[in-house]
Amino acid sequence: RRAHEASATMPMRTRRGAAEAEPEAEAETRHGGQVAVVSGDVDDGGEDEGENESEEGEEGEEDEEGDGESEEDVDVEGERLSDEDDEVDSSDEDGAEIVEGEEGEEAAEDDSDAEEVRKSATALSIAGPAASNGTAADAESDSEDEMPLNTIGNVPLEWYDDFDHVGYDLEGNKIMRSARQDELDALIQRFDDPDASRTIHDALHGVDVVLSKDDVALIKRLQRRKYPGANFDPYPETVPFDYPDGKIHPLSNAPPRKAPFLPSKDEAKTVMRLVMAMRSEQYQKSVANRRAQDAKERPDYQYLIWDDPSEEEVKHHKRLPAPKLALPGNAESYNPPKEYLFTPEEREAWEKMDPSDRPINFIPQAFSSMRRVPQYEPLIRERFERCLDLYLCPREAKTKLNIDPYSLIPQLPSPAELRPFPERLSNRFLGHAGRVYSISVSPSGEWLLSAAADGTVKLWEVASTRCERTFQLGGEVRSVRWCPNGDAAIAAAVVGARMVLLCPLRRPLPAAERAAALLEPGGETANSETAAGSVDAPSGGVAWTRPDLAARDEGVCWEVTHVKSASSVCWHHKGDYLASVAPEGASRAVLLHQISKRKSGSPFAKSKGRVEAVAFHPKKPWLLVATQRHVRIYDLASQELHKKLNPAVKWISSIDVHPGGDHLILGSYDKKLCWFDLDLSASPYKTLRSHSLAVRAVAYHSKLPLFASSSDDASVHVYHGRVYSDLLTNALIVPVKILKGHHISSHLGVMDIAWHPTQPWLFSAGADGTILLHTG
């Protein structure tokens, strides 16, 4: 009955002891020559009253009682789970132990003591095989000698959770993981095994170890917070100290000085000097250099010693094949052709040459047969020099990059997705006797003006390619431009040093009537009595001259004379102002003209270089002046330089401004086409080198995202140039078509190009005297 009560109250005492336990006590003990950490819950209150009474006695009796209890065998007959305890420790695989004895209170005390010992022993983390320190039985020693020794070292066992082994023995063989029994088999085995209370599982070696009697006694002493050794004296006797001189009193009874207890100022200054030196830049550099040097000298041990190193990791000098000798040619033949044999003059010249400058190091000779060929005299010397070159000349293996050339090409949209753009030749305009320098399309797109070297300006009807009118200007016409104001049909042409204003259309067309009214003196229609050669009041030193009556009948209204020969003319987008360029005119190289007031003037006081072309900004009061190597943008309102562009070309030929006003293209005689983003940088956004000869003209389309360039290689390149309103998105430039049809004449190709104002049509003027129309 008492045993049954003791077994029923055991789980309650176990839980109460775990809740009231002090912090874990840790100590070090040795098993088999290796250190193990012992941690256990101290619960002296969980023992029975007899043990408490024995602990109230003398310390010697407690030691004897502890030793006596350690010598008794603990008999555990069974276990069962407690229904009241739902939070049992997961490390206890067998649950709460139940003691069913029939020997009374003494058996219950022994079983309770054995339960505490087994729990403490289960918490042991044994680093090596358990040993009994020379006091275990012979059978235990034999089993421990046969037990494999795990050699994995101090590593977490969780690393081997996914493997079927727990480590390696001394011979390098795997230590297989022991099969774990289920709870029912373990419970039955614990009933049959008398040493179950003293058996713990060694996870490192995968075996079960039976604790010796000394181990159990040691664990019990540690649970009671006692010293591990029973013979240890915590209170040794005081050892007297004998002074060498026999004195037991100091020489002075003065109190200790204060200085040893205060920080030294000299040491503080020394430390501060060292700190400042360590913070200096020179010291930091020296430390970095020393670390780099140590890193180079430190061997690299980060490799697997059992793996075969790859060829790339093996550090040795690769064998480089020697360069091969050139194969013998016709001159080395025993009977070479006669043209390879030296004449007396060539032989004399060869002998006078330095050996290093001679094209060949021998004199070709002819023999009738191979048998008559003598021994080659410099053979040994040449072989020696060859070996010396191979020995002394360094060789280097160059790594060849296998790069797919198509991977370097940017991914661009297909030209089929970028239509419409001009693709085919539709019409030819024939009639000029010399090269055509310039062409211009009317704002309505119905008429085309062309200027040629034969001294004429022709008016063409675009739809029928028929020449409607021809203007004889008496000299080589270098440029012609139609006024962008569609209400008045006015055109400007450059003939030598003169700029001529024309009325291309005949009356009674409305545009011709308004143009005549605008160009007549005083705004009135001219009559036959108007004197020829009448001059308006000069403004800025430039006079507007009325031509004779015959010229006015042909449509020539006004003439403005430059100091030097003019090369080009361009209009402001409103149609009232235009600018003409005379490259050799120095400070008067650029002249600005106003049609309504018939005034002209030079905007610059001195020259900034040879002016090649000018253009008006489509939205701002800016004038773009292109010199030989730069493009300057002037603000006409504030009369100051706004920006200077550096295209990095040798000679600019032409410029054009995007209709949006934020972009600019220019062509150069060194075969380059540059695209500028005026808001981005003063350098080109893109530089295209698609032409093989000089670029003569560039032009933007006024409505569509297209631009083109013409060159002396007789080709016209058409590009898709889309500009986005988002300032963070760059312009898209895609080449879509190369148009051909002109022929090169006197090393000149396509001289000028012009877009139709509304359609994707492109006009081109060539040095062969033809004008071509390409449509989509």
Short mmCIF file of N, CA and C in Angstrom, two decimals, residues 248-348:
data_model
loop_
_atom_site.label_atom_id
_atom_site.label_comp_id
_atom_site.label_asym_id
_atom_site.label_seq_id
_atom_site.Cartn_x
_atom_site.Cartn_y
_atom_site.Cartn_z
N ILE A 248 58.51 41.39 10.62
CA ILE A 248 57.07 41.18 10.50
C ILE A 248 56.30 42.48 10.43
N HIS A 249 56.99 43.63 10.55
CA HIS A 249 56.37 44.94 10.49
C HIS A 249 57.02 45.77 9.39
N PRO A 250 56.27 46.64 8.66
CA PRO A 250 56.87 47.49 7.62
C PRO A 250 57.75 48.55 8.25
N LEU A 251 58.58 49.19 7.40
CA LEU A 251 59.48 50.22 7.89
C LEU A 251 58.76 51.49 8.25
N SER A 252 57.63 51.80 7.55
CA SER A 252 56.92 53.05 7.80
C SER A 252 55.46 52.74 7.99
N ASN A 253 54.83 53.50 8.84
CA ASN A 253 53.41 53.35 9.10
C ASN A 253 52.58 54.39 8.35
N ALA A 254 53.21 55.07 7.36
CA ALA A 254 52.52 56.13 6.62
C ALA A 254 51.49 55.51 5.66
N PRO A 255 50.37 56.20 5.41
CA PRO A 255 49.37 55.66 4.46
C PRO A 255 49.93 55.65 3.03
N PRO A 256 49.39 54.82 2.18
CA PRO A 256 49.90 54.76 0.79
C PRO A 256 49.68 56.09 0.07
N ARG A 257 50.59 56.34 -0.88
CA ARG A 257 50.52 57.60 -1.62
C ARG A 257 49.31 57.62 -2.56
N LYS A 258 48.90 58.84 -2.87
CA LYS A 258 47.73 59.02 -3.74
C LYS A 258 48.07 58.88 -5.22
N ALA A 259 49.34 59.13 -5.54
CA ALA A 259 49.73 59.13 -6.95
C ALA A 259 49.51 57.78 -7.64
N PRO A 260 49.83 56.64 -6.99
CA PRO A 260 49.60 55.37 -7.70
C PRO A 260 48.14 55.10 -8.03
N PHE A 261 47.22 55.79 -7.35
CA PHE A 261 45.80 55.56 -7.60
C PHE A 261 45.20 56.53 -8.62
N LEU A 262 45.96 57.49 -9.11
CA LEU A 262 45.48 58.46 -10.10
C LEU A 262 46.08 58.14 -11.46
N PRO A 263 45.34 58.43 -12.53
CA PRO A 263 45.89 58.18 -13.87
C PRO A 263 47.08 59.10 -14.15
N SER A 264 48.07 58.56 -14.82
CA SER A 264 49.28 59.31 -15.11
C SER A 264 49.04 60.26 -16.28
N LYS A 265 49.47 61.50 -16.12
CA LYS A 265 49.33 62.48 -17.20
C LYS A 265 50.30 62.21 -18.33
N ASP A 266 51.49 61.74 -17.99
CA ASP A 266 52.46 61.41 -19.03
C ASP A 266 51.95 60.27 -19.90
N GLU A 267 51.38 59.27 -19.25
CA GLU A 267 50.83 58.15 -20.01
C GLU A 267 49.64 58.60 -20.87
N ALA A 268 48.83 59.52 -20.35
CA ALA A 268 47.71 60.04 -21.14
C ALA A 268 48.21 60.78 -22.38
N LYS A 269 49.30 61.58 -22.21
CA LYS A 269 49.85 62.27 -23.38
C LYS A 269 50.43 61.29 -24.39
N THR A 270 51.09 60.25 -23.88
CA THR A 270 51.65 59.25 -24.79
C THR A 270 50.55 58.53 -25.56
N VAL A 271 49.49 58.16 -24.84
CA VAL A 271 48.37 57.49 -25.49
C VAL A 271 47.71 58.41 -26.52
N MET A 272 47.58 59.69 -26.22
CA MET A 272 46.97 60.61 -27.16
C MET A 272 47.83 60.76 -28.42
N ARG A 273 49.17 60.82 -28.23
CA ARG A 273 50.04 60.89 -29.40
C ARG A 273 49.91 59.65 -30.27
N LEU A 274 49.80 58.49 -29.63
CA LEU A 274 49.62 57.27 -30.40
C LEU A 274 48.28 57.24 -31.13
N VAL A 275 47.24 57.74 -30.48
CA VAL A 275 45.91 57.76 -31.11
C VAL A 275 45.91 58.70 -32.31
N MET A 276 46.53 59.88 -32.17
CA MET A 276 46.59 60.81 -33.29
C MET A 276 47.41 60.25 -34.44
N ALA A 277 48.48 59.53 -34.08
CA ALA A 277 49.28 58.92 -35.14
C ALA A 277 48.51 57.82 -35.86
N MET A 278 47.71 57.06 -35.10
CA MET A 278 46.92 56.00 -35.73
C MET A 278 45.79 56.56 -36.58
N ARG A 279 45.32 57.74 -36.26
CA ARG A 279 44.26 58.35 -37.06
C ARG A 279 44.79 59.07 -38.29
N SER A 280 46.08 59.25 -38.39
CA SER A 280 46.65 59.97 -39.53
C SER A 280 46.48 59.16 -40.80
N GLU A 281 46.47 59.89 -41.92
CA GLU A 281 46.27 59.25 -43.23
C GLU A 281 47.46 58.37 -43.60
N GLN A 282 48.66 58.81 -43.23
CA GLN A 282 49.84 58.02 -43.55
C GLN A 282 49.82 56.66 -42.83
N TYR A 283 49.38 56.68 -41.57
CA TYR A 283 49.30 55.41 -40.84
C TYR A 283 48.24 54.49 -41.43
N GLN A 284 47.10 55.07 -41.84
CA GLN A 284 46.05 54.25 -42.44
C GLN A 284 46.54 53.61 -43.74
N LYS A 285 47.30 54.38 -44.54
CA LYS A 285 47.83 53.81 -45.78
C LYS A 285 48.84 52.70 -45.49
N SER A 286 49.69 52.92 -44.48
CA SER A 286 50.66 51.88 -44.14
C SER A 286 49.97 50.61 -43.65
N VAL A 287 48.90 50.78 -42.87
CA VAL A 287 48.15 49.60 -42.40
C VAL A 287 47.50 48.87 -43.58
N ALA A 288 46.92 49.65 -44.50
CA ALA A 288 46.30 49.02 -45.67
C ALA A 288 47.33 48.30 -46.52
N ASN A 289 48.51 48.92 -46.70
CA ASN A 289 49.55 48.25 -47.49
C ASN A 289 50.05 46.99 -46.79
N ARG A 290 50.20 47.06 -45.47
CA ARG A 290 50.65 45.89 -44.75
C ARG A 290 49.62 44.75 -44.81
N ARG A 291 48.36 45.10 -44.72
CA ARG A 291 47.32 44.06 -44.83
C ARG A 291 47.29 43.46 -46.22
N ALA A 292 47.46 44.31 -47.24
CA ALA A 292 47.48 43.77 -48.59
C ALA A 292 48.67 42.85 -48.81
N GLN A 293 49.82 43.24 -48.25
CA GLN A 293 50.99 42.39 -48.38
C GLN A 293 50.81 41.08 -47.63
N ASP A 294 50.22 41.14 -46.43
CA ASP A 294 49.95 39.91 -45.69
C ASP A 294 48.97 39.02 -46.41
N ALA A 295 47.96 39.64 -47.06
CA ALA A 295 46.99 38.83 -47.80
C ALA A 295 47.65 38.12 -48.97
N LYS A 296 48.64 38.78 -49.60
CA LYS A 296 49.33 38.11 -50.71
C LYS A 296 50.21 36.97 -50.22
N GLU A 297 50.89 37.18 -49.08
CA GLU A 297 51.78 36.15 -48.57
C GLU A 297 51.05 35.02 -47.87
N ARG A 298 49.82 35.27 -47.42
CA ARG A 298 49.08 34.24 -46.70
C ARG A 298 48.62 33.16 -47.67
N PRO A 299 48.93 31.92 -47.40
CA PRO A 299 48.49 30.85 -48.33
C PRO A 299 47.00 30.67 -48.28
N ASP A 300 46.45 30.23 -49.37
CA ASP A 300 45.01 30.02 -49.50
C ASP A 300 44.70 28.55 -49.24
N TYR A 301 44.10 28.29 -48.09
CA TYR A 301 43.78 26.92 -47.72
C TYR A 301 42.31 26.57 -47.95
N GLN A 302 41.60 27.42 -48.63
CA GLN A 302 40.17 27.18 -48.84
C GLN A 302 39.96 26.29 -50.07
N TYR A 303 40.23 25.01 -49.90
CA TYR A 303 39.99 24.04 -50.96
C TYR A 303 39.76 22.68 -50.32
N LEU A 304 39.16 21.78 -51.04
CA LEU A 304 38.88 20.44 -50.57
C LEU A 304 40.07 19.56 -50.87
N ILE A 305 40.62 18.94 -49.82
CA ILE A 305 41.86 18.19 -50.00
C ILE A 305 41.62 16.88 -50.71
N TRP A 306 40.37 16.38 -50.75
CA TRP A 306 40.10 15.11 -51.42
C TRP A 306 39.69 15.29 -52.87
N ASP A 307 39.38 16.51 -53.28
CA ASP A 307 38.95 16.73 -54.65
C ASP A 307 40.16 16.98 -55.54
N ASP A 308 40.02 16.59 -56.79
CA ASP A 308 41.08 16.85 -57.77
C ASP A 308 40.97 18.30 -58.25
N PRO A 309 42.03 19.07 -58.19
CA PRO A 309 41.96 20.47 -58.64
C PRO A 309 41.75 20.53 -60.14
N SER A 310 40.96 21.52 -60.55
CA SER A 310 40.70 21.71 -61.97
C SER A 310 41.93 22.31 -62.63
N GLU A 311 41.93 22.27 -63.95
CA GLU A 311 43.07 22.79 -64.69
C GLU A 311 43.22 24.30 -64.50
N GLU A 312 42.11 25.00 -64.29
CA GLU A 312 42.20 26.44 -64.12
C GLU A 312 42.83 26.81 -62.79
N GLU A 313 42.64 25.95 -61.76
CA GLU A 313 43.17 26.27 -60.44
C GLU A 313 44.63 25.88 -60.29
N VAL A 314 45.13 25.01 -61.12
CA VAL A 314 46.53 24.60 -61.03
C VAL A 314 47.41 25.77 -61.49
N LYS A 315 48.28 26.22 -60.61
CA LYS A 315 49.13 27.37 -60.91
C LYS A 315 50.46 26.87 -61.47
N HIS A 316 50.60 26.92 -62.74
CA HIS A 316 51.86 26.59 -63.39
C HIS A 316 51.90 27.32 -64.72
N HIS A 317 53.06 27.40 -65.28
CA HIS A 317 53.23 28.10 -66.55
C HIS A 317 52.74 27.20 -67.67
N LYS A 318 51.80 27.72 -68.42
CA LYS A 318 51.30 26.95 -69.55
C LYS A 318 52.34 26.95 -70.67
N ARG A 319 52.40 25.84 -71.33
CA ARG A 319 53.36 25.70 -72.41
C ARG A 319 52.81 26.43 -73.63
N LEU A 320 53.59 27.37 -74.11
CA LEU A 320 53.19 28.14 -75.28
C LEU A 320 53.97 27.63 -76.48
N PRO A 321 53.31 27.27 -77.53
CA PRO A 321 54.05 26.77 -78.70
C PRO A 321 54.88 27.88 -79.33
N ALA A 322 56.01 27.50 -79.84
CA ALA A 322 56.90 28.47 -80.48
C ALA A 322 56.31 28.93 -81.81
N PRO A 323 56.53 30.18 -82.18
CA PRO A 323 56.01 30.66 -83.47
C PRO A 323 56.66 29.89 -84.62
N LYS A 324 55.86 29.58 -85.59
CA LYS A 324 56.34 28.79 -86.72
C LYS A 324 57.11 29.67 -87.70
N LEU A 325 58.05 29.05 -88.36
CA LEU A 325 58.82 29.76 -89.38
C LEU A 325 58.00 29.92 -90.65
N ALA A 326 58.31 30.98 -91.38
CA ALA A 326 57.61 31.19 -92.64
C ALA A 326 57.98 30.11 -93.63
N LEU A 327 57.01 29.69 -94.40
CA LEU A 327 57.25 28.64 -95.38
C LEU A 327 58.14 29.17 -96.51
N PRO A 328 58.99 28.32 -97.10
CA PRO A 328 59.87 28.79 -98.19
C PRO A 328 59.07 29.17 -99.42
N GLY A 329 59.55 30.20 -100.10
CA GLY A 329 58.89 30.67 -101.30
C GLY A 329 59.67 30.32 -102.56
N ASN A 330 59.36 31.03 -103.62
CA ASN A 330 60.03 30.75 -104.89
C ASN A 330 61.52 31.11 -104.86
N ALA A 331 61.89 32.11 -104.04
CA ALA A 331 63.30 32.52 -103.99
C ALA A 331 64.17 31.44 -103.36
N GLU A 332 63.60 30.59 -102.48
CA GLU A 332 64.37 29.53 -101.84
C GLU A 332 64.51 28.29 -102.73
N SER A 333 63.90 28.29 -103.86
CA SER A 333 63.97 27.12 -104.72
C SER A 333 65.40 26.93 -105.26
N TYR A 334 65.77 25.67 -105.58
CA TYR A 334 67.09 25.42 -106.14
C TYR A 334 67.18 25.90 -107.58
N ASN A 335 66.07 26.11 -108.23
CA ASN A 335 66.04 26.63 -109.59
C ASN A 335 64.89 27.62 -109.69
N PRO A 336 65.03 28.82 -109.09
CA PRO A 336 63.92 29.77 -109.08
C PRO A 336 63.74 30.41 -110.44
N PRO A 337 62.57 31.03 -110.66
CA PRO A 337 62.38 31.78 -111.90
C PRO A 337 63.39 32.92 -112.03
N LYS A 338 63.60 33.33 -113.24
CA LYS A 338 64.65 34.31 -113.49
C LYS A 338 64.35 35.65 -112.83
N GLU A 339 63.08 35.99 -112.66
CA GLU A 339 62.78 37.28 -112.05
C GLU A 339 63.19 37.33 -110.58
N TYR A 340 63.45 36.16 -109.96
CA TYR A 340 63.88 36.14 -108.57
C TYR A 340 65.40 36.22 -108.43
N LEU A 341 66.13 36.04 -109.51
CA LEU A 341 67.59 36.10 -109.46
C LEU A 341 68.06 37.54 -109.46
N PHE A 342 69.15 37.81 -108.72
CA PHE A 342 69.66 39.17 -108.61
C PHE A 342 70.46 39.54 -109.85
N THR A 343 70.29 40.77 -110.26
CA THR A 343 71.18 41.37 -111.27
C THR A 343 72.44 41.87 -110.56
N PRO A 344 73.48 42.15 -111.29
CA PRO A 344 74.70 42.67 -110.62
C PRO A 344 74.43 43.92 -109.79
N GLU A 345 73.56 44.80 -110.26
CA GLU A 345 73.27 45.99 -109.48
C GLU A 345 72.51 45.63 -108.20
N GLU A 346 71.52 44.74 -108.30
CA GLU A 346 70.76 44.33 -107.11
C GLU A 346 71.64 43.60 -106.12
N ARG A 347 72.58 42.78 -106.65
CA ARG A 347 73.48 42.07 -105.75
C ARG A 347 74.39 43.04 -105.00
N GLU A 348 74.88 44.05 -105.71
CA GLU A 348 75.74 45.05 -105.06
C GLU A 348 74.96 45.84 -104.03
#
